[in-house]
Tab-separated table of C-alpha atoms in Angstrom:
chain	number	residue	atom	x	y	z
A	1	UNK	CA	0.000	0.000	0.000
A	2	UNK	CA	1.472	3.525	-1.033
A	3	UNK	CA	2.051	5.780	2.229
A	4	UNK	CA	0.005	8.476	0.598
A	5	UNK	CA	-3.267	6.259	0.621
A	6	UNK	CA	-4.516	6.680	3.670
A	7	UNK	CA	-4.030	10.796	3.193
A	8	UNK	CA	-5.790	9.873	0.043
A	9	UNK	CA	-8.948	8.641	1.916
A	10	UNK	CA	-9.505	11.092	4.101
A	11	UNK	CA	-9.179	13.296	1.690
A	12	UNK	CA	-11.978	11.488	-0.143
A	13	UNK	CA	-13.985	11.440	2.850
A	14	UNK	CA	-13.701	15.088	3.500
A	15	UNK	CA	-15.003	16.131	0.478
A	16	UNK	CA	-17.364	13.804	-0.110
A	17	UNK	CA	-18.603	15.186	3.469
A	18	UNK	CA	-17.892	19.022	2.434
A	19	UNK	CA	-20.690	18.023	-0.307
A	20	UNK	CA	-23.432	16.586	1.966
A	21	UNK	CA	-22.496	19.629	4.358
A	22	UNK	CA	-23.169	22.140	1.656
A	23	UNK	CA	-26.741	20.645	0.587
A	24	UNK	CA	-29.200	23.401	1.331
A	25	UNK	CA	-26.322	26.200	1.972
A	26	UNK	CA	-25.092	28.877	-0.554
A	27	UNK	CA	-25.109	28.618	-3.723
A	28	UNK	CA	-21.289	29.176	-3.698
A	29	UNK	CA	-20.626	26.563	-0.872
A	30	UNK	CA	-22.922	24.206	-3.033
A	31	UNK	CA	-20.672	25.078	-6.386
A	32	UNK	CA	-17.417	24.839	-4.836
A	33	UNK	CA	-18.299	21.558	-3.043
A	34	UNK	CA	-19.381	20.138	-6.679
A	35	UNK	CA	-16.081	21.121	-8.035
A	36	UNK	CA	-14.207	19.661	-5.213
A	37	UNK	CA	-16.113	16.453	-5.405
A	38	UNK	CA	-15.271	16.700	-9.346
A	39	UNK	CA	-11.473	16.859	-8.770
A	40	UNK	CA	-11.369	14.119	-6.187
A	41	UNK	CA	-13.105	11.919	-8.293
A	42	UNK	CA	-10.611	12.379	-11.362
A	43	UNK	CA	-7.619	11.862	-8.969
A	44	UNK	CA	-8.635	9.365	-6.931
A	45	UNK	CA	-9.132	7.222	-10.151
A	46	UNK	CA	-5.754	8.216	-11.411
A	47	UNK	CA	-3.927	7.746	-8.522
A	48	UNK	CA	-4.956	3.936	-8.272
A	49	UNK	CA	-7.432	2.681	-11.127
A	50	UNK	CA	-7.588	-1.125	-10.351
A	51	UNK	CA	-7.638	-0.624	-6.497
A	52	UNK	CA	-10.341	2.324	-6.793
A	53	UNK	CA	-12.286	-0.635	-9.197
A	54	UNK	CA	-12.304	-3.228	-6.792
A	55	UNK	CA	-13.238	-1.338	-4.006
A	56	UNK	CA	-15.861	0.475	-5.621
A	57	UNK	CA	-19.456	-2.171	-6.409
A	58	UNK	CA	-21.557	0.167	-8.714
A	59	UNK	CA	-22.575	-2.915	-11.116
A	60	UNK	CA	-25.766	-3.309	-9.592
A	61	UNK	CA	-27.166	0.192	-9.314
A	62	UNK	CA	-28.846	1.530	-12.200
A	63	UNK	CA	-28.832	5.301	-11.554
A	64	UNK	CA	-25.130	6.175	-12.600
A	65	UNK	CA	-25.820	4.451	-15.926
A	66	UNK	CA	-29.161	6.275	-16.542
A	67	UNK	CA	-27.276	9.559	-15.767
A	68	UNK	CA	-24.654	8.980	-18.092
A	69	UNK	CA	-26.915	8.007	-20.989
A	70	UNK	CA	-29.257	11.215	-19.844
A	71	UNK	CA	-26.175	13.435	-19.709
A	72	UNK	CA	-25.049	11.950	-23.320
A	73	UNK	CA	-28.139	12.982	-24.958
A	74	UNK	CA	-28.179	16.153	-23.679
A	75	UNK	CA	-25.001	16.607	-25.139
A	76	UNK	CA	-25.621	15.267	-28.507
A	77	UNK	CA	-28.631	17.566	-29.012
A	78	UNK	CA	-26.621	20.751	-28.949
A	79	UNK	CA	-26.442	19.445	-33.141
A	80	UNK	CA	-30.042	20.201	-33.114
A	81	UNK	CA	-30.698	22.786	-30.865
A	82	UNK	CA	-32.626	26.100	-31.521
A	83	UNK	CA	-31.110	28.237	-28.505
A	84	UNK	CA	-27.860	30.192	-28.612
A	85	UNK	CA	-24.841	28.832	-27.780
A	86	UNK	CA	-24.137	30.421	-24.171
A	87	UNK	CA	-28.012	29.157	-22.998
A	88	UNK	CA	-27.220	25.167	-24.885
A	89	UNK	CA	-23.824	25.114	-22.401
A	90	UNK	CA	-25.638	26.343	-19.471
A	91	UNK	CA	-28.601	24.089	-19.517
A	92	UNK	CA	-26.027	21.377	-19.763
A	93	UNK	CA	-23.837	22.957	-16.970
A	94	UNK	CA	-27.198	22.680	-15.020
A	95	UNK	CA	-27.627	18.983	-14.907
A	96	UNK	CA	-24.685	18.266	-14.677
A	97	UNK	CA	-25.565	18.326	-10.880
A	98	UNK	CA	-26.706	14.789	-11.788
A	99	UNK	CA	-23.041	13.876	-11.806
A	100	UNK	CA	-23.103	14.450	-8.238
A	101	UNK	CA	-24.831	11.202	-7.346
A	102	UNK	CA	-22.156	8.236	-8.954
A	103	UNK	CA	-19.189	11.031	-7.350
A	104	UNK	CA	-20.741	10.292	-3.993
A	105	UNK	CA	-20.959	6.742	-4.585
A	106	UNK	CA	-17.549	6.547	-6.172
A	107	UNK	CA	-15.721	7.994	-3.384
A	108	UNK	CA	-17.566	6.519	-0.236
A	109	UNK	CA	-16.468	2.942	0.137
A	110	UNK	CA	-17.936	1.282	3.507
A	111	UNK	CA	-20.060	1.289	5.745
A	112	UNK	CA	-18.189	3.133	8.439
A	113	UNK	CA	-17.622	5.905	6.084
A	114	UNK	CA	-21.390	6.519	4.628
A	115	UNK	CA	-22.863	6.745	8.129
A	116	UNK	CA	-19.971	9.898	8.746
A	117	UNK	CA	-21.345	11.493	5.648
A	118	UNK	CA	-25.088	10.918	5.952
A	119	UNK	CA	-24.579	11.815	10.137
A	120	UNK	CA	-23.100	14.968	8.726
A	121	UNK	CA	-25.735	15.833	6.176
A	122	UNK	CA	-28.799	15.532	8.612
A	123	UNK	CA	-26.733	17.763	11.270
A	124	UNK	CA	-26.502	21.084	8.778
A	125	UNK	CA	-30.004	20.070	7.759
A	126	UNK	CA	-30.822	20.300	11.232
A	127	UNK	CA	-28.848	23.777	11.997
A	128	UNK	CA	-31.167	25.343	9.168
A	129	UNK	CA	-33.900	24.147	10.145
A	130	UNK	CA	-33.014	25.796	13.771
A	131	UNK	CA	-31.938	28.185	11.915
A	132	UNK	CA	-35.453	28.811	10.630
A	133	UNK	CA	-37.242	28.749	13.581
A	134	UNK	CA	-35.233	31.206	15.190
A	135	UNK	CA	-36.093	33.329	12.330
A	136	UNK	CA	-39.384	32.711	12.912
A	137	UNK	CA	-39.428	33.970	16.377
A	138	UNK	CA	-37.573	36.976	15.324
A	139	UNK	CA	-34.080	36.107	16.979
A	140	UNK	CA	-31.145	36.831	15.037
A	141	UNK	CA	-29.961	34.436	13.192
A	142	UNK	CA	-26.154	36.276	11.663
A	143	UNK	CA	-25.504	33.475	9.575
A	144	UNK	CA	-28.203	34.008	7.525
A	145	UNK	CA	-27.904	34.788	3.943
A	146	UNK	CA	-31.305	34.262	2.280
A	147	UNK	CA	-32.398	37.309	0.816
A	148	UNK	CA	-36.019	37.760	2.713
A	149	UNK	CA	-34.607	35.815	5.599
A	150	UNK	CA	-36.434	38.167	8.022
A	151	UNK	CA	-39.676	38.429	6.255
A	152	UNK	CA	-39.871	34.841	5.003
A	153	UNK	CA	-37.575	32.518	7.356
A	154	UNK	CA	-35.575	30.925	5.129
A	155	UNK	CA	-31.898	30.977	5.729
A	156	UNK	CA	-29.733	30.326	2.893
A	157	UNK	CA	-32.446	29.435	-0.075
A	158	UNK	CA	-35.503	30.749	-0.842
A	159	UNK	CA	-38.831	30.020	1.482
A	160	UNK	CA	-39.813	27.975	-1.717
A	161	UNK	CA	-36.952	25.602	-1.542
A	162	UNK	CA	-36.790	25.448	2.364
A	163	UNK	CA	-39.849	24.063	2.769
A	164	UNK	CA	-39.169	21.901	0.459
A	165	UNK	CA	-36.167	20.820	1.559
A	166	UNK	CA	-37.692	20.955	5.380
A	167	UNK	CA	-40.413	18.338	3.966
A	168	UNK	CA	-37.706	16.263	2.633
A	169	UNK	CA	-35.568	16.331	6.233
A	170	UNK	CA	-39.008	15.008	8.166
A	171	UNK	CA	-39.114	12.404	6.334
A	172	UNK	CA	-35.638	11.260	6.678
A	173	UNK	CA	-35.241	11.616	10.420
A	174	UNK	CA	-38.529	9.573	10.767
A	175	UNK	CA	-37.423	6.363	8.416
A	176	UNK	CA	-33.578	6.737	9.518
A	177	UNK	CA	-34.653	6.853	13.285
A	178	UNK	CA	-33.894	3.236	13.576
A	179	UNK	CA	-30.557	3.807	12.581
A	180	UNK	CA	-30.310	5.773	15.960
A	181	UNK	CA	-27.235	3.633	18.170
A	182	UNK	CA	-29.448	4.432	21.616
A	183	UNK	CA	-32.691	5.560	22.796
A	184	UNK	CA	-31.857	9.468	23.343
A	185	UNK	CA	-30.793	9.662	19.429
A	186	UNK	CA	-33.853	7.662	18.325
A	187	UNK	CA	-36.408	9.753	20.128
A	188	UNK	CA	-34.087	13.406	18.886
A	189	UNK	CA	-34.636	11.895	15.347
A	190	UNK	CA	-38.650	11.749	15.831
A	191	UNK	CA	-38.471	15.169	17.406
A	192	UNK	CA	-36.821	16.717	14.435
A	193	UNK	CA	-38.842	15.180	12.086
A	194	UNK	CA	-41.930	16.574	13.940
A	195	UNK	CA	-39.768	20.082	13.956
A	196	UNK	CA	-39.227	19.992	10.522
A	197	UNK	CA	-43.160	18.727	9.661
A	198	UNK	CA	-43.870	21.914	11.399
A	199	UNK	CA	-41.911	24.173	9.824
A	200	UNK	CA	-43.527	23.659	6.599
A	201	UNK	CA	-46.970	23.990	7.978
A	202	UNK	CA	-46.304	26.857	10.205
A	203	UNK	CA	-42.973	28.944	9.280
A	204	UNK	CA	-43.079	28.736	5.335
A	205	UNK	CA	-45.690	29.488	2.851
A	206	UNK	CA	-44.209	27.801	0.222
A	207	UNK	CA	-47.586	25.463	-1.061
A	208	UNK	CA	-45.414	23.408	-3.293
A	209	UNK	CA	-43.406	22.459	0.102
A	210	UNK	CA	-46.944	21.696	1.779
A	211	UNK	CA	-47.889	19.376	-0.954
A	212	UNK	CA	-44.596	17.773	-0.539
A	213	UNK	CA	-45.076	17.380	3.154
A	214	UNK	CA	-49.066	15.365	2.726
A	215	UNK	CA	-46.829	12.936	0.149
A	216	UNK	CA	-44.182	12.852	2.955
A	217	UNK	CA	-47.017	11.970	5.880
A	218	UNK	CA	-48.767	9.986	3.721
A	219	UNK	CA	-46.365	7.827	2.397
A	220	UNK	CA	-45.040	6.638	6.227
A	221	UNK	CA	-49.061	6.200	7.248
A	222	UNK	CA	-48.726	4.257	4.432
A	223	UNK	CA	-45.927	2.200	5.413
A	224	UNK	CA	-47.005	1.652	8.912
A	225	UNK	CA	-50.009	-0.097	8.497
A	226	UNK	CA	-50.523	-3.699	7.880
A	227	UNK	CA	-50.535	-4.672	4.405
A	228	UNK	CA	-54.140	-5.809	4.880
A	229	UNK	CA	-55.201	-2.404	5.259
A	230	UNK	CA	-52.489	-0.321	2.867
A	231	UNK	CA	-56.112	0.029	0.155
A	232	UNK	CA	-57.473	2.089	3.119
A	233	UNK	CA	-54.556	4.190	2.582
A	234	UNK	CA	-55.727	5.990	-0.627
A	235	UNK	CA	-58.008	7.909	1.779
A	236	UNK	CA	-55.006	9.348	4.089
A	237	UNK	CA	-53.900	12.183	1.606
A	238	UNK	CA	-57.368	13.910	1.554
A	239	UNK	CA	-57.839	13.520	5.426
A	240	UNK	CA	-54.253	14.939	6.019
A	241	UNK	CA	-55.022	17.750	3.801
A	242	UNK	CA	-58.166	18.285	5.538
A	243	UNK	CA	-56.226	18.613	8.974
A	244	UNK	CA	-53.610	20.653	7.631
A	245	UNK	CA	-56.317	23.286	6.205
A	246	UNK	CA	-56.586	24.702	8.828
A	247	UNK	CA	-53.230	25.602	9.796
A	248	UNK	CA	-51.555	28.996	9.727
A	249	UNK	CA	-51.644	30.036	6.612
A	250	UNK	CA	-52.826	27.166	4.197
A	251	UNK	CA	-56.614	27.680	3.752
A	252	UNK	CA	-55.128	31.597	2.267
A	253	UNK	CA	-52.275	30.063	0.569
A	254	UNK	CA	-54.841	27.500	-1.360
A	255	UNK	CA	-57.366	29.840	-1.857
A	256	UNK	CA	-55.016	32.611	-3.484
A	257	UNK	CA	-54.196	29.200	-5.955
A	258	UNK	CA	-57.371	28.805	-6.855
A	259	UNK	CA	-58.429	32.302	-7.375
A	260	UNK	CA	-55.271	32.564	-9.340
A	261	UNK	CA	-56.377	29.609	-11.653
A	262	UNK	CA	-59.893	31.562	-11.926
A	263	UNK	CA	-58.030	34.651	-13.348
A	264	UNK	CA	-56.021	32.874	-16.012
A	265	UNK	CA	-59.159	31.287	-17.478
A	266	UNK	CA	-61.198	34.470	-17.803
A	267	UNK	CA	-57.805	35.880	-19.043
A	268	UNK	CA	-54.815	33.593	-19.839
A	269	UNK	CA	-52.049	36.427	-19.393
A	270	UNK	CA	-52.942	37.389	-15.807
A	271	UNK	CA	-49.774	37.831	-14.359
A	272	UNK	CA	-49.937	35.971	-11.017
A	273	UNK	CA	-47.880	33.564	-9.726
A	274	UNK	CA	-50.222	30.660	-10.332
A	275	UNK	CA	-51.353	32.502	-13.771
A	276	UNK	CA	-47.589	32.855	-14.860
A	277	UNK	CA	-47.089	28.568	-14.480
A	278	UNK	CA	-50.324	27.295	-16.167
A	279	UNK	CA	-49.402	29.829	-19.217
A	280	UNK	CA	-45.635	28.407	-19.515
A	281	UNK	CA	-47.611	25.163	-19.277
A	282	UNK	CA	-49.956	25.794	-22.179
A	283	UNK	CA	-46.881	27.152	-24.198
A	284	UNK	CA	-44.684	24.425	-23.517
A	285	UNK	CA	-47.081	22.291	-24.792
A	286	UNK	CA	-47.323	24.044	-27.939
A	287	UNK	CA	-43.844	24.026	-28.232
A	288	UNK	CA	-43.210	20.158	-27.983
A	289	UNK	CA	-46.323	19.872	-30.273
A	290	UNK	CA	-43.673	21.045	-32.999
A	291	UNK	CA	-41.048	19.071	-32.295
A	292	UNK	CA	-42.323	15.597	-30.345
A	293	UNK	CA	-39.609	13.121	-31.045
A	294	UNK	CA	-36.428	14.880	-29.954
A	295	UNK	CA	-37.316	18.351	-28.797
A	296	UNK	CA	-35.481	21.448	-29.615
A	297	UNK	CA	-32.260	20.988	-28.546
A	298	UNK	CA	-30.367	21.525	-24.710
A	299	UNK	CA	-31.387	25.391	-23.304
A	300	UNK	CA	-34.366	25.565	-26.350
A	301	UNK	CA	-37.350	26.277	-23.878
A	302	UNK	CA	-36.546	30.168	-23.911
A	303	UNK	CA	-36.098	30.807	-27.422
A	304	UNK	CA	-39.202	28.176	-28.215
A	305	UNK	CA	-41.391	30.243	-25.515
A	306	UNK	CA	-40.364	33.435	-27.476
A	307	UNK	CA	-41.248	31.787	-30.950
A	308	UNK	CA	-44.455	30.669	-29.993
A	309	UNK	CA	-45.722	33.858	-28.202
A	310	UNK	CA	-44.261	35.870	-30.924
A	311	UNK	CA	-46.327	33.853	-33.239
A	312	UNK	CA	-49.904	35.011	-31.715
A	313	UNK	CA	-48.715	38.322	-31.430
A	314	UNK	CA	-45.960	40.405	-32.768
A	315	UNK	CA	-45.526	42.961	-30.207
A	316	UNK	CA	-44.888	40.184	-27.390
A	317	UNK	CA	-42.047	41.221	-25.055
A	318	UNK	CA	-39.455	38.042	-25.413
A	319	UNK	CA	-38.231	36.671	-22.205
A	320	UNK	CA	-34.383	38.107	-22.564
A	321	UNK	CA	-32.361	35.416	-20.233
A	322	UNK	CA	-32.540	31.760	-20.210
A	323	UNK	CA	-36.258	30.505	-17.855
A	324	UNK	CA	-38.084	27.740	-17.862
A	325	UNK	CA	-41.676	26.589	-17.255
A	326	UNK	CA	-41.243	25.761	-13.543
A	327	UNK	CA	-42.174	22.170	-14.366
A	328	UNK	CA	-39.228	19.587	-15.061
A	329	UNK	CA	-41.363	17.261	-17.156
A	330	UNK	CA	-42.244	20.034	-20.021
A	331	UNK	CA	-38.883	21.602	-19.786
A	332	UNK	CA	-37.028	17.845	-20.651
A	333	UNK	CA	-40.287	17.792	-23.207
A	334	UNK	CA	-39.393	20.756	-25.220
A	335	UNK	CA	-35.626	20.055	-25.117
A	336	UNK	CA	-35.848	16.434	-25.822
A	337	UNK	CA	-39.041	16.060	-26.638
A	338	UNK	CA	-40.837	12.713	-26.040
A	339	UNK	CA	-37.463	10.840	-25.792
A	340	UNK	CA	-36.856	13.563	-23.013
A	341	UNK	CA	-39.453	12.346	-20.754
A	342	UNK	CA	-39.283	9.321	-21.151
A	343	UNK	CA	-35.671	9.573	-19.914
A	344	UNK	CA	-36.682	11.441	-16.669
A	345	UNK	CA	-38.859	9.124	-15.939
A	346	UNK	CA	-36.288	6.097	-16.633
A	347	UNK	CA	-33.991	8.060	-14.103
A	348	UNK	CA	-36.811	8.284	-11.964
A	349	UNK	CA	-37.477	4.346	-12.227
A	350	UNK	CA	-33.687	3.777	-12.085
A	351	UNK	CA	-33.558	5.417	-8.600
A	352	UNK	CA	-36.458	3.123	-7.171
A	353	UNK	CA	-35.391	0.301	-8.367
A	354	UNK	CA	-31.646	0.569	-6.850
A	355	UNK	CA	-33.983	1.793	-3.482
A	356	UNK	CA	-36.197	-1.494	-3.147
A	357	UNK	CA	-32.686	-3.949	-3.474
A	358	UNK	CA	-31.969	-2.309	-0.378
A	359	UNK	CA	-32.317	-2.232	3.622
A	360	UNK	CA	-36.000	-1.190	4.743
A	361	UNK	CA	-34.933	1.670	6.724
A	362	UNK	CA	-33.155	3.456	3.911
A	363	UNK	CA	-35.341	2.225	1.128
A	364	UNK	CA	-37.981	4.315	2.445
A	365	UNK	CA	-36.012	7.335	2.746
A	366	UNK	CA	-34.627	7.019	-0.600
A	367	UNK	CA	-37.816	6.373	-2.006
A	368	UNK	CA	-39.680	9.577	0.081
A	369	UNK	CA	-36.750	11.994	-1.419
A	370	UNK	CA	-37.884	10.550	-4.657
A	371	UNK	CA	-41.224	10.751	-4.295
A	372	UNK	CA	-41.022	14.844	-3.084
A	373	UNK	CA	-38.762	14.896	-5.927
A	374	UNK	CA	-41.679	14.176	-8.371
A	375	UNK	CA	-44.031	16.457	-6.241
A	376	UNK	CA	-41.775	19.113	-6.380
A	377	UNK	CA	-41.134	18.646	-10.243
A	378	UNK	CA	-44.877	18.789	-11.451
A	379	UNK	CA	-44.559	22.606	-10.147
A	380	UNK	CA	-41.425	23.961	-10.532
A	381	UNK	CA	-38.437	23.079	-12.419
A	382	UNK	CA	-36.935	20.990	-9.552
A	383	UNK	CA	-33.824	19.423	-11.119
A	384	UNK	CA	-32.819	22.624	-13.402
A	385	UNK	CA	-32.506	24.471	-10.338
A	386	UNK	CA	-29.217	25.271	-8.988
A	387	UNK	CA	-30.356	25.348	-5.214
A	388	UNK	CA	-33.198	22.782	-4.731
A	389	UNK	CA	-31.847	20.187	-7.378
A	390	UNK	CA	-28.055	20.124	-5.875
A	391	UNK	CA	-30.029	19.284	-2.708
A	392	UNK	CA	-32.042	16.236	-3.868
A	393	UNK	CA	-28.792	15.595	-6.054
A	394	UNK	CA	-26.541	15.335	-2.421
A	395	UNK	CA	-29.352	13.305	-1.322
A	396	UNK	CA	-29.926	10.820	-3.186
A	397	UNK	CA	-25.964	10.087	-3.446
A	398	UNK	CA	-25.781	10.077	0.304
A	399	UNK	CA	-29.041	7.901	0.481
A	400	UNK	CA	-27.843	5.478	-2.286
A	401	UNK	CA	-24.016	5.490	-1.186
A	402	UNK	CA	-25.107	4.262	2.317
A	403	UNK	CA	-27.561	1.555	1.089
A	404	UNK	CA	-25.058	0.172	-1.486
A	405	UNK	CA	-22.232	0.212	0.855
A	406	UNK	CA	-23.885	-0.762	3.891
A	407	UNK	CA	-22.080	-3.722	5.722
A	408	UNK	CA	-18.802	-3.295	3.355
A	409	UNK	CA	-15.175	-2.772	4.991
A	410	UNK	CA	-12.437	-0.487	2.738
A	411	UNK	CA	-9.694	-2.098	1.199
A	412	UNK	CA	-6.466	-1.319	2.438
């Protein structure tokens, strides 16, 4: 064994730690922990190719392959694509967050060494969402950097991610609780998932983070009844919502929605936020109607928005920078058209399957991130996002890392 190994590993460990760390911080602390995991990745393969093979079991999981195919296509359809050069590279640039996943389980190799990294992911989840509630009760908080931290409670993101991301945490604590070594920890992992139920009910507005939170409570009712009674569960989402109505400010939050849905049919430009979505909907689908096989090309939604509009009326304002339709499914629909969604929702399949080959506890974490992940995708643009997709990114790989390395000792 080279004398520089063991500096190697820690290394590896560190930043594979620095990454789960970052999840749900800056921006900048989530870019610079990308690039870091990035670098490691390159030299630990240099450094020792056949050791870093045999230590390394990735032949059974079918996520890093569907992310390489997903990240090949995107690539090959900057020869077709309609949008300028500068918005093709950074739609690319944007999922290649996916790459953060295999990273994560390329560089964490045991057991031992997953539990550091997912023990240190749930603790910085926990100081924001402390963090929050501070906020909330209108103590300072001087590490906060979120730009209506004050008003809206969120510390480093925005109160739209947060939530989400809060939703996501209550989960985890709940189906990882069992994990806990001793009493004390198992009962502080129940708390905080209660904490971080509440915080999405009572701290953030964010309704996309509410509906995430019913999928999150519904999906471990789910799970903890009997299997003779799991058909009764169908009728926990609607009861849930029910309760929740009337907290804080959901009944307003819903009813502004549906208002807002009112407006747009009388009059389908009404700018509101609500308004704004269902009309990049309608759009989106007109521009995939024109090109269903293979879409327009990486970074096209922009540019085909501006076509279509411009279309029905020649005075329309174009949208200037790169957007998207806040919803994943029609933005990998007018990029890739049909072939496009059909790939998320391989990647999507890919992930549960490598989930349900593993242990109980973390097969129903993995598979709650997933499922918020689809929640939080049919209303915003989920995994294009810099913030909220680097989070589930970090997640996953932590999630899957542990579960595929669960039990395993290092190679020295």
């Amino acid at each position: 064994m080279s004398p520089l190994t063991p500096n190697i590993m820690n290394a590896r460990v560190a930043i594979a730690s620095f990454a789960a760390a970052s999840a749900g911080l800056s921006i900048a602390l989530i870019s610079l922990s990308k690039l870091f995991l990035m670098i490691a990745v390159v030299v630990v393969w240099l450094w020792s190719t056949q050791k870093f093979a045999e230590n390394v079991s990735l032949k059974n999981l079918w996520t890093p392959r569907l992310i390489l195919v997903i990240l090949a296509v995107f690539a090959g359809s900057l020869l077709w694509t309609t949008a300028p050069q500068d918005q093709a590279m950074e739609a690319i640039g944007k999922y290649g967050k996916f790459l953060v996943i295999p990273a994560l389980l390329l560089l964490i190799r045991c057991r031992q060494e997953a539990l550091l990294v997912l023990a240190i992911f749930l603790g910085f989840q926990v100081i924001s969402l402390l963090s929050s509630w501070l906020l909330f009760f209108h103590l300072p908080v001087v590490w906060a950097s979120g730009k209506h931290a004050k008003e809206l409670f969120a510390v480093f993101a925005t109160y739209l991610d947060q939530s989400i991301m809060s939703a996501v945490v209550a989960a985890l604590f709940w189906h990882l609780k069992s994990l806990a070594p001793n009493r004390t920890l198992f009962y502080l992992a129940i708390a905080m998932s209660l904490l971080a139920l509440g915080s999405v009910f009572v701290v953030f507005v964010g309704r996309t983070g509410q509906l995430v939170g019913l999928a999150m409570i519904s999906l471990a009712v789910f799970w903890a009844l009997p299997r003779r009674f799991r058909l009764a569960a169908v009728a926990v989402p609607p009861l849930i919502a029910l309760l929740a109505y009337g907290v804080g400010a959901i009944p307003q939050r819903f009813l502004t929605a549906e208002s807002e849905a009112s407006a747009f049919l009388e009059k389908p430009a009404a700018v509101t936020s609500t308004g704004v979505r269902l009309y990049f909907w309608k759009s989106s689908i007109e521009a995939m109607a024109q090109n269903p096989l293979t879409g327009s090309g990486a970074g096209s939604w922009t540019t085909e928005y501006n076509r279509v509009e411009r279309s029905k009326n020649h005075n329309f304002e174009a949208l200037k920078a790169a957007s998207n339709p806040h919803q994943e499914f029609f933005l990998w629909g007018v990029q890739l058209g049909v072939v496009g969604i059909l790939l998320l929702l391989a990647f999507l399949g890919a992930v549960m399957k490598d989930f349900l080959k593993m242990d109980t506890a973390i097969a129903r974490a993995g598979q709650s991130v997933l499922a918020a992940l689809v929640v939080s995708c049919l209303f915003n643009s989920s995994l294009y996002d810099a913030h909220i997709g680097s989070f589930f990114c970090i997640s996953l790989g932590v999630l899957l890392a542990f579960g595929n390395h669960g039990g395993t000792t290092p190679k020295q």
